[in-house]
CSV table of C-alpha atoms and ligand atoms in Angstrom, one decimal:
chain,number,residue,atom,x,y,z
A,1,MET,CA,0.0,-7.4,27.6
A,2,ARG,CA,1.0,-10.7,26.1
A,3,SER,CA,-1.4,-10.4,23.1
A,4,TYR,CA,-2.6,-7.7,20.7
A,5,SER,CA,-4.9,-7.5,17.8
A,6,LEU,CA,-4.1,-4.8,15.3
A,7,ILE,CA,-6.0,-3.2,12.3
A,8,ALA,CA,-3.8,-3.3,9.2
A,9,PRO,CA,-5.3,-1.0,6.5
A,10,ALA,CA,-4.8,-1.2,2.8
A,11,LYS,CA,-3.5,1.7,0.8
A,12,ILE,CA,-4.1,3.3,-2.6
A,13,ASN,CA,-1.8,5.5,-4.7
A,14,LEU,CA,-3.5,8.7,-5.6
A,15,TYR,CA,-0.3,9.6,-7.6
A,16,LEU,CA,2.7,7.6,-8.6
A,17,GLU,CA,5.5,9.1,-10.7
A,18,ILE,CA,8.7,7.3,-11.5
A,19,ILE,CA,11.6,9.8,-11.6
A,20,GLY,CA,14.7,7.6,-12.0
A,21,ASN,CA,17.0,4.9,-10.6
A,22,ALA,CA,17.5,4.6,-6.9
A,23,PRO,CA,20.3,2.5,-5.2
A,24,GLY,CA,19.9,-1.4,-4.9
A,25,GLY,CA,17.9,-1.7,-8.2
A,26,TYR,CA,14.9,0.4,-6.9
A,27,HIS,CA,13.3,3.4,-8.4
A,28,GLU,CA,13.1,7.0,-7.2
A,29,LEU,CA,9.5,7.9,-6.9
A,30,ALA,CA,7.1,10.8,-6.2
A,31,MET,CA,3.8,9.5,-4.7
A,32,VAL,CA,0.8,10.4,-2.9
A,33,LEU,CA,-0.3,7.4,-0.6
A,34,GLN,CA,-3.7,7.1,1.0
A,35,SER,CA,-5.1,4.7,3.6
A,36,ILE,CA,-8.4,3.1,3.2
A,37,SER,CA,-10.8,1.3,5.4
A,38,LEU,CA,-10.5,-2.0,3.8
A,39,ALA,CA,-8.1,-3.8,6.4
A,40,ASP,CA,-6.7,-7.0,7.7
A,41,ARG,CA,-6.6,-8.0,11.3
A,42,VAL,CA,-3.3,-9.2,12.6
A,43,HIS,CA,-3.4,-11.0,15.9
A,44,LEU,CA,-0.2,-11.4,18.0
A,45,ARG,CA,0.1,-13.7,20.9
A,46,ALA,CA,3.3,-14.5,23.0
A,47,ASN,CA,3.9,-18.2,22.5
A,48,GLY,CA,6.5,-18.8,25.3
A,49,THR,CA,9.0,-20.1,22.8
A,50,GLN,CA,11.9,-18.8,20.6
A,51,GLN,CA,10.0,-19.7,17.4
A,52,PHE,CA,7.7,-17.4,15.4
A,53,HIS,CA,4.6,-19.1,13.8
A,54,CYS,CA,2.5,-17.5,11.1
A,55,ALA,CA,-1.0,-18.5,10.0
A,56,CYS,CA,-3.5,-16.9,7.7
A,57,ASN,CA,-7.1,-17.6,6.7
A,58,SER,CA,-6.1,-17.2,3.0
A,59,ASN,CA,-4.3,-20.1,1.2
A,60,GLN,CA,-2.7,-17.4,-1.2
A,61,VAL,CA,-0.6,-16.0,1.7
A,62,PRO,CA,2.6,-18.0,2.4
A,63,GLN,CA,2.7,-19.1,6.1
A,64,ASP,CA,6.4,-19.8,6.2
A,65,LYS,CA,9.5,-17.5,6.4
A,66,THR,CA,8.7,-15.9,3.1
A,67,ASN,CA,5.8,-14.1,4.6
A,68,LEU,CA,6.7,-10.4,5.1
A,69,ALA,CA,5.0,-10.3,8.6
A,70,TYR,CA,7.1,-13.3,9.5
A,71,ARG,CA,10.3,-11.5,8.2
A,72,ALA,CA,9.2,-8.3,10.1
A,73,ALA,CA,9.1,-10.5,13.4
A,74,GLU,CA,12.6,-12.0,12.7
A,75,LEU,CA,14.0,-8.5,12.0
A,76,MET,CA,12.6,-7.3,15.4
A,77,ALA,CA,14.3,-10.3,17.1
A,78,LYS,CA,17.6,-9.6,15.4
A,79,GLN,CA,17.5,-5.8,16.3
A,80,PHE,CA,16.4,-6.4,19.9
A,81,PRO,CA,17.9,-9.8,21.1
A,82,GLN,CA,17.5,-9.0,24.7
A,83,ALA,CA,13.8,-8.4,24.5
A,84,PHE,CA,13.3,-11.4,22.3
A,85,ASN,CA,15.1,-13.6,25.0
A,86,ARG,CA,13.0,-12.1,27.7
A,87,TYR,CA,9.6,-12.1,26.2
A,88,GLY,CA,10.0,-14.8,23.5
A,89,ALA,CA,8.3,-15.3,20.1
A,90,VAL,CA,4.8,-14.7,19.0
A,91,ASP,CA,2.2,-16.5,17.1
A,92,ILE,CA,1.1,-14.3,14.1
A,93,ASN,CA,-2.5,-14.9,12.8
A,94,ILE,CA,-3.6,-12.8,9.9
A,95,GLU,CA,-7.3,-12.5,9.1
A,96,LYS,CA,-7.2,-11.4,5.3
A,97,GLN,CA,-9.6,-9.0,3.8
A,98,ILE,CA,-7.3,-7.2,1.5
A,99,PRO,CA,-6.8,-9.0,-1.8
A,100,VAL,CA,-3.3,-10.5,-2.3
A,101,ALA,CA,-0.7,-9.2,-4.7
A,102,ALA,CA,-3.2,-6.5,-5.7
A,103,GLY,CA,-1.2,-3.2,-5.5
A,104,LEU,CA,-2.9,-2.4,-2.1
A,105,ALA,CA,0.2,-3.1,0.2
A,106,GLY,CA,-1.7,-5.8,2.2
A,107,GLY,CA,1.5,-7.8,2.9
A,108,SER,CA,3.3,-4.6,3.8
A,109,SER,CA,0.5,-3.6,6.2
A,110,ASN,CA,0.7,-6.9,7.8
A,111,ALA,CA,4.4,-6.5,8.4
A,112,ALA,CA,3.8,-3.0,9.7
A,113,ALA,CA,1.3,-4.4,12.2
A,114,VAL,CA,3.9,-7.0,13.5
A,115,LEU,CA,6.5,-4.1,14.0
A,116,VAL,CA,4.0,-2.0,15.9
A,117,GLY,CA,2.6,-5.0,17.9
A,118,LEU,CA,6.1,-6.4,18.9
A,119,ASN,CA,7.1,-2.9,20.1
A,120,LEU,CA,4.2,-3.0,22.4
A,121,ILE,CA,4.5,-6.8,23.6
A,122,TRP,CA,8.3,-6.3,24.1
A,123,GLN,CA,7.9,-2.9,25.7
A,124,LEU,CA,10.6,-1.5,23.5
A,125,GLY,CA,9.2,2.1,23.6
A,126,LEU,CA,10.3,2.8,20.0
A,127,THR,CA,9.0,5.9,18.4
A,128,GLN,CA,7.1,5.9,15.2
A,129,PRO,CA,10.0,7.2,13.1
A,130,GLU,CA,12.3,4.5,14.8
A,131,LEU,CA,9.9,1.9,13.8
A,132,GLN,CA,9.6,3.4,10.3
A,133,GLU,CA,13.4,3.4,9.8
A,134,LEU,CA,13.4,-0.4,10.7
A,135,ALA,CA,10.4,-0.8,8.3
A,136,ALA,CA,12.4,0.6,5.4
A,137,GLN,CA,14.7,-2.3,5.7
A,138,LEU,CA,12.0,-4.7,4.8
A,139,GLY,CA,9.9,-2.9,1.9
A,140,SER,CA,9.4,0.4,0.5
A,141,ASP,CA,5.6,0.6,1.5
A,142,ILE,CA,5.9,-0.4,5.0
A,143,PRO,CA,7.0,2.8,6.6
A,144,PHE,CA,3.8,4.5,5.2
A,145,CYS,CA,1.6,1.5,6.4
A,146,ILE,CA,2.8,2.3,9.9
A,147,SER,CA,1.6,6.0,10.0
A,148,GLY,CA,-1.0,5.7,7.2
A,149,GLY,CA,-3.5,8.6,6.5
A,150,THR,CA,-2.6,10.9,3.4
A,151,ALA,CA,1.2,11.3,2.9
A,152,LEU,CA,3.6,12.4,0.3
A,153,ALA,CA,6.3,9.8,-0.3
A,154,THR,CA,9.7,10.2,-2.1
A,155,GLY,CA,12.9,8.2,-2.3
A,156,ARG,CA,11.9,4.5,-2.7
A,157,GLY,CA,8.7,5.5,-1.0
A,158,GLU,CA,10.0,5.5,2.5
A,159,MET,CA,10.6,9.2,2.8
A,160,LEU,CA,7.3,10.5,4.1
A,161,GLU,CA,5.6,13.8,4.7
A,162,PRO,CA,2.1,14.0,6.2
A,163,LEU,CA,-0.5,15.7,4.0
A,164,PRO,CA,-3.9,17.2,5.3
A,165,ASP,CA,-6.6,14.6,5.7
A,166,LEU,CA,-9.0,14.4,2.7
A,167,PRO,CA,-12.7,15.3,2.7
A,168,PRO,CA,-15.0,12.3,3.1
A,169,ILE,CA,-14.6,10.5,-0.3
A,170,SER,CA,-15.5,7.0,-0.9
A,171,VAL,CA,-13.6,4.5,-2.8
A,172,ILE,CA,-14.6,1.5,-5.0
A,173,LEU,CA,-11.9,-1.2,-5.6
A,174,ALA,CA,-12.3,-3.8,-8.4
A,175,LYS,CA,-10.1,-6.7,-9.0
A,176,TYR,CA,-10.1,-9.8,-11.1
A,177,ARG,CA,-9.7,-12.6,-8.5
A,178,SER,CA,-7.3,-14.7,-10.5
A,179,LEU,CA,-5.1,-11.8,-11.8
A,180,GLU,CA,-1.9,-10.8,-10.0
A,181,ILE,CA,0.7,-8.5,-11.2
A,182,SER,CA,4.3,-8.8,-9.7
A,183,THR,CA,5.6,-5.5,-8.5
A,184,ALA,CA,9.1,-6.4,-9.6
A,185,TRP,CA,7.7,-7.2,-13.0
A,186,ALA,CA,5.9,-3.8,-13.4
A,187,TYR,CA,9.0,-1.8,-12.3
A,188,GLY,CA,11.4,-3.9,-14.3
A,189,THR,CA,9.2,-3.5,-17.4
A,190,TYR,CA,9.0,0.2,-16.9
A,191,ARG,CA,12.7,0.5,-16.7
A,192,GLN,CA,13.1,-1.5,-20.0
A,193,LYS,CA,10.6,0.8,-21.8
A,194,PHE,CA,11.3,4.2,-20.2
A,195,GLY,CA,14.8,3.9,-18.6
A,196,HIS,CA,16.1,6.4,-21.3
A,197,THR,CA,13.9,9.1,-19.7
A,198,TYR,CA,15.1,8.6,-16.1
A,199,VAL,CA,16.6,11.5,-14.4
A,200,SER,CA,20.0,10.9,-12.7
A,201,GLU,CA,21.9,14.0,-11.8
A,202,PRO,CA,21.3,15.1,-8.2
A,203,GLU,CA,20.2,18.6,-9.1
A,204,ALA,CA,17.7,17.3,-11.6
A,205,LEU,CA,16.3,14.9,-9.0
A,206,LEU,CA,16.0,17.6,-6.5
A,207,GLU,CA,14.2,19.8,-9.1
A,208,ARG,CA,11.7,17.0,-9.8
A,209,ARG,CA,11.0,16.5,-6.2
A,210,GLN,CA,10.4,20.2,-5.7
A,211,ARG,CA,8.2,20.3,-8.7
A,212,PHE,CA,6.1,17.5,-7.2
A,213,HIS,CA,5.9,19.3,-4.0
A,214,SER,CA,4.6,22.5,-5.5
A,215,GLY,CA,2.4,20.5,-8.2
A,216,SER,CA,-1.2,20.5,-8.7
A,217,MET,CA,-2.1,17.3,-6.8
A,218,ILE,CA,-0.5,18.6,-3.6
A,219,ALA,CA,-2.4,21.8,-4.2
A,220,ALA,CA,-5.8,20.0,-4.7
A,221,ILE,CA,-5.2,18.0,-1.4
A,222,ALA,CA,-4.3,21.3,0.3
A,223,HIS,CA,-7.6,22.9,-1.0
A,224,GLN,CA,-9.6,19.7,-0.1
A,225,ASP,CA,-10.8,19.7,-3.7
A,226,GLY,CA,-12.2,16.2,-4.3
A,227,GLN,CA,-13.2,17.0,-8.0
A,228,LYS,CA,-9.5,18.2,-8.7
A,229,ILE,CA,-8.0,15.2,-6.9
A,230,GLY,CA,-10.0,12.9,-9.0
A,231,GLN,CA,-9.0,14.5,-12.2
A,232,LEU,CA,-5.3,14.5,-11.2
A,233,LEU,CA,-4.9,10.8,-10.3
A,234,HIS,CA,-1.8,9.4,-11.9
A,235,ASN,CA,0.1,6.3,-12.1
A,236,ASP,CA,3.1,5.8,-14.5
A,237,LEU,CA,3.0,1.9,-13.9
A,238,GLU,CA,-0.4,2.0,-16.0
A,239,LYS,CA,1.9,2.6,-18.9
A,240,VAL,CA,3.2,-1.0,-18.7
A,241,ALA,CA,0.4,-2.7,-16.9
A,242,LEU,CA,-2.6,-1.6,-19.3
A,243,PRO,CA,-0.9,-2.8,-22.5
A,244,ALA,CA,0.1,-6.1,-21.0
A,245,TYR,CA,-3.3,-6.8,-19.1
A,246,PRO,CA,-6.1,-5.5,-21.4
A,247,GLN,CA,-8.7,-6.6,-18.8
A,248,VAL,CA,-7.5,-4.1,-16.4
A,249,ALA,CA,-7.8,-1.4,-19.1
A,250,GLN,CA,-11.2,-2.6,-19.9
A,251,LEU,CA,-12.1,-2.3,-16.1
A,252,ARG,CA,-10.8,1.2,-15.9
A,253,SER,CA,-12.8,2.3,-18.9
A,254,ALA,CA,-15.9,0.8,-17.6
A,255,PHE,CA,-15.7,3.0,-14.5
A,256,GLU,CA,-15.0,6.1,-16.7
A,257,ASN,CA,-18.7,5.8,-17.8
A,258,THR,CA,-20.1,6.1,-14.3
A,259,ASP,CA,-20.6,9.1,-11.8
A,260,ILE,CA,-17.2,9.1,-10.2
A,261,LEU,CA,-14.5,11.7,-9.4
A,262,GLY,CA,-11.7,9.7,-11.1
A,263,VAL,CA,-10.4,6.1,-11.7
A,264,MET,CA,-6.9,4.6,-11.7
A,265,MET,CA,-4.9,1.5,-11.1
A,266,SER,CA,-3.3,1.3,-7.6
A,267,GLY,CA,0.4,0.7,-7.3
A,268,SER,CA,1.7,-2.0,-9.5
A,269,GLY,CA,-1.9,-3.3,-10.0
A,270,PRO,CA,-4.0,-5.1,-10.9
A,271,THR,CA,-6.6,-3.4,-8.6
A,272,VAL,CA,-8.4,-0.6,-10.0
A,273,PHE,CA,-9.9,2.1,-7.7
A,274,ALA,CA,-12.3,4.9,-8.3
A,275,LEU,CA,-13.1,7.7,-6.1
A,276,ALA,CA,-16.7,8.8,-5.5
A,277,GLU,CA,-18.5,11.7,-3.7
A,278,SER,CA,-20.5,9.5,-1.5
A,279,PRO,CA,-21.0,5.8,-0.4
A,280,GLU,CA,-24.2,5.7,-2.5
A,281,LYS,CA,-22.5,6.9,-5.6
A,282,ALA,CA,-19.7,4.4,-4.9
A,283,GLN,CA,-22.1,1.7,-4.6
A,284,GLN,CA,-24.0,2.6,-7.8
A,285,ALA,CA,-20.7,2.7,-9.8
A,286,SER,CA,-19.7,-0.6,-8.6
A,287,ILE,CA,-23.2,-2.0,-9.6
A,288,THR,CA,-23.0,-0.4,-13.1
A,289,VAL,CA,-19.5,-1.8,-13.8
A,290,LYS,CA,-20.5,-5.2,-12.5
A,291,ASN,CA,-23.3,-5.3,-14.9
A,292,THR,CA,-21.5,-3.7,-17.8
A,293,LEU,CA,-18.6,-6.3,-17.7
A,294,ASN,CA,-20.8,-9.2,-16.3
A,295,HIS,CA,-17.6,-11.2,-15.4
A,296,PRO,CA,-17.9,-13.9,-12.7
A,297,ASP,CA,-14.2,-13.5,-11.7
A,298,LEU,CA,-14.6,-9.7,-10.8
A,299,ASP,CA,-14.6,-8.7,-7.1
A,300,PHE,CA,-15.7,-5.2,-5.7
A,301,TRP,CA,-15.1,-3.5,-2.4
A,302,VAL,CA,-16.5,-0.1,-1.2
A,303,ALA,CA,-14.4,1.5,1.4
A,304,GLN,CA,-13.6,5.0,2.9
A,305,LEU,CA,-10.5,7.1,3.0
A,306,ILE,CA,-9.2,7.0,6.6
A,307,PRO,CA,-6.7,9.2,8.4
A,308,CYS,CA,-4.6,6.7,10.0
A,309,GLY,CA,-2.3,3.5,9.7
A,310,ILE,CA,-1.9,0.6,12.1
A,311,GLN,CA,-4.4,0.8,15.0
A,312,ILE,CA,-4.9,-1.4,18.0
A,313,ASP,CA,-8.2,-3.1,17.8
A,314,HIS,CA,-9.8,-2.6,21.2
B,1,C5P,O1,10.3,-2.5,-1.5
B,1,C5P,P1,9.5,-3.7,-2.1
B,1,C5P,O2,10.0,-5.0,-1.6
B,1,C5P,O3,8.0,-3.7,-1.8
B,1,C5P,O4,9.6,-3.7,-3.6
B,1,C5P,C1,9.3,-4.8,-4.4
B,1,C5P,C2,9.9,-4.6,-5.8
B,1,C5P,O5,9.4,-3.5,-6.5
B,1,C5P,C3,11.3,-4.3,-5.8
B,1,C5P,O6,12.1,-5.5,-5.8
B,1,C5P,C4,11.7,-3.6,-7.1
B,1,C5P,O7,11.7,-4.3,-8.1
B,1,C5P,C5,10.3,-2.7,-7.1
B,1,C5P,N1,10.4,-1.4,-6.6
B,1,C5P,C6,11.2,-0.4,-7.3
B,1,C5P,N2,11.3,0.8,-6.7
B,1,C5P,C7,10.7,1.3,-5.6
B,1,C5P,C8,9.9,0.2,-5.0
B,1,C5P,C9,9.8,-1.1,-5.5
B,1,C5P,O8,11.9,-0.7,-8.3
B,1,C5P,N3,10.7,2.4,-5.1
């Protein structure tokens, strides 16, 4: 096939703990990542040239070489020059649904879709772990976006272990349209404030990873306990984002007064997500928060947790 359409889901962080420094200025993390049904569509079409093109229906997304999806295509061309010469470049067309710079890995998921799609168009036959190894060169969330579902992530976020699928839980996402938080700012500010608490010795790092593996969030997931999962949502980056962006803190508080399982900021924010027992309760919570805050700049989405990452759109 010379063209593929792929579904590229967003992710939320059910748990994000910052443990210490990782090589290259990154952070060593312990996370639980979860794919959700809010998704972009990424269309790839062989264009018969040696030049990739990237287009998107959102003007917030760069359509040049700085786009992560474009960089994913260039990485594939560099890694597999023979296939690139034989099959040529592709036009990348991104249909955006996932809000941009929102802590939902939208850009990472688009890049993951390009890796999966070019593997098919160029008939490379790479396995999922091989694609994920390449993905880690581009960004910490991209390996997860490929396989998706529910996963435990350590290292920079690229070391993944699948977790059991969660029971049917609904998720409400809320974001101020004009608000963006830079991921590099969030982690950099965290390091300035809490760097003195970082773990650095290899034994201590191992001990923290093991503690996470046997911790209560992983147990709650194993027991499919939605109530517990809601109570145990955690994100260290809230410690820097909420004081700097009081409107995010206010949004989070507004959800606390509704019938939900739990509420948290996703990734480096500023999207706030809440888990609810049913689509009806999710809808009701979003209406209540909308009416409470009555802010014209606030967007809401209701989605479901899903057990997969990049899918071919048949
Ligand atoms: O890997 P990615 O490009 O998505 O990361 C964006 C930024 O987030 C990095 O440049 C870094 O500042 C920060 N980051 C980090 N530790 C991680 C992941 C991201 O410090 N594990």
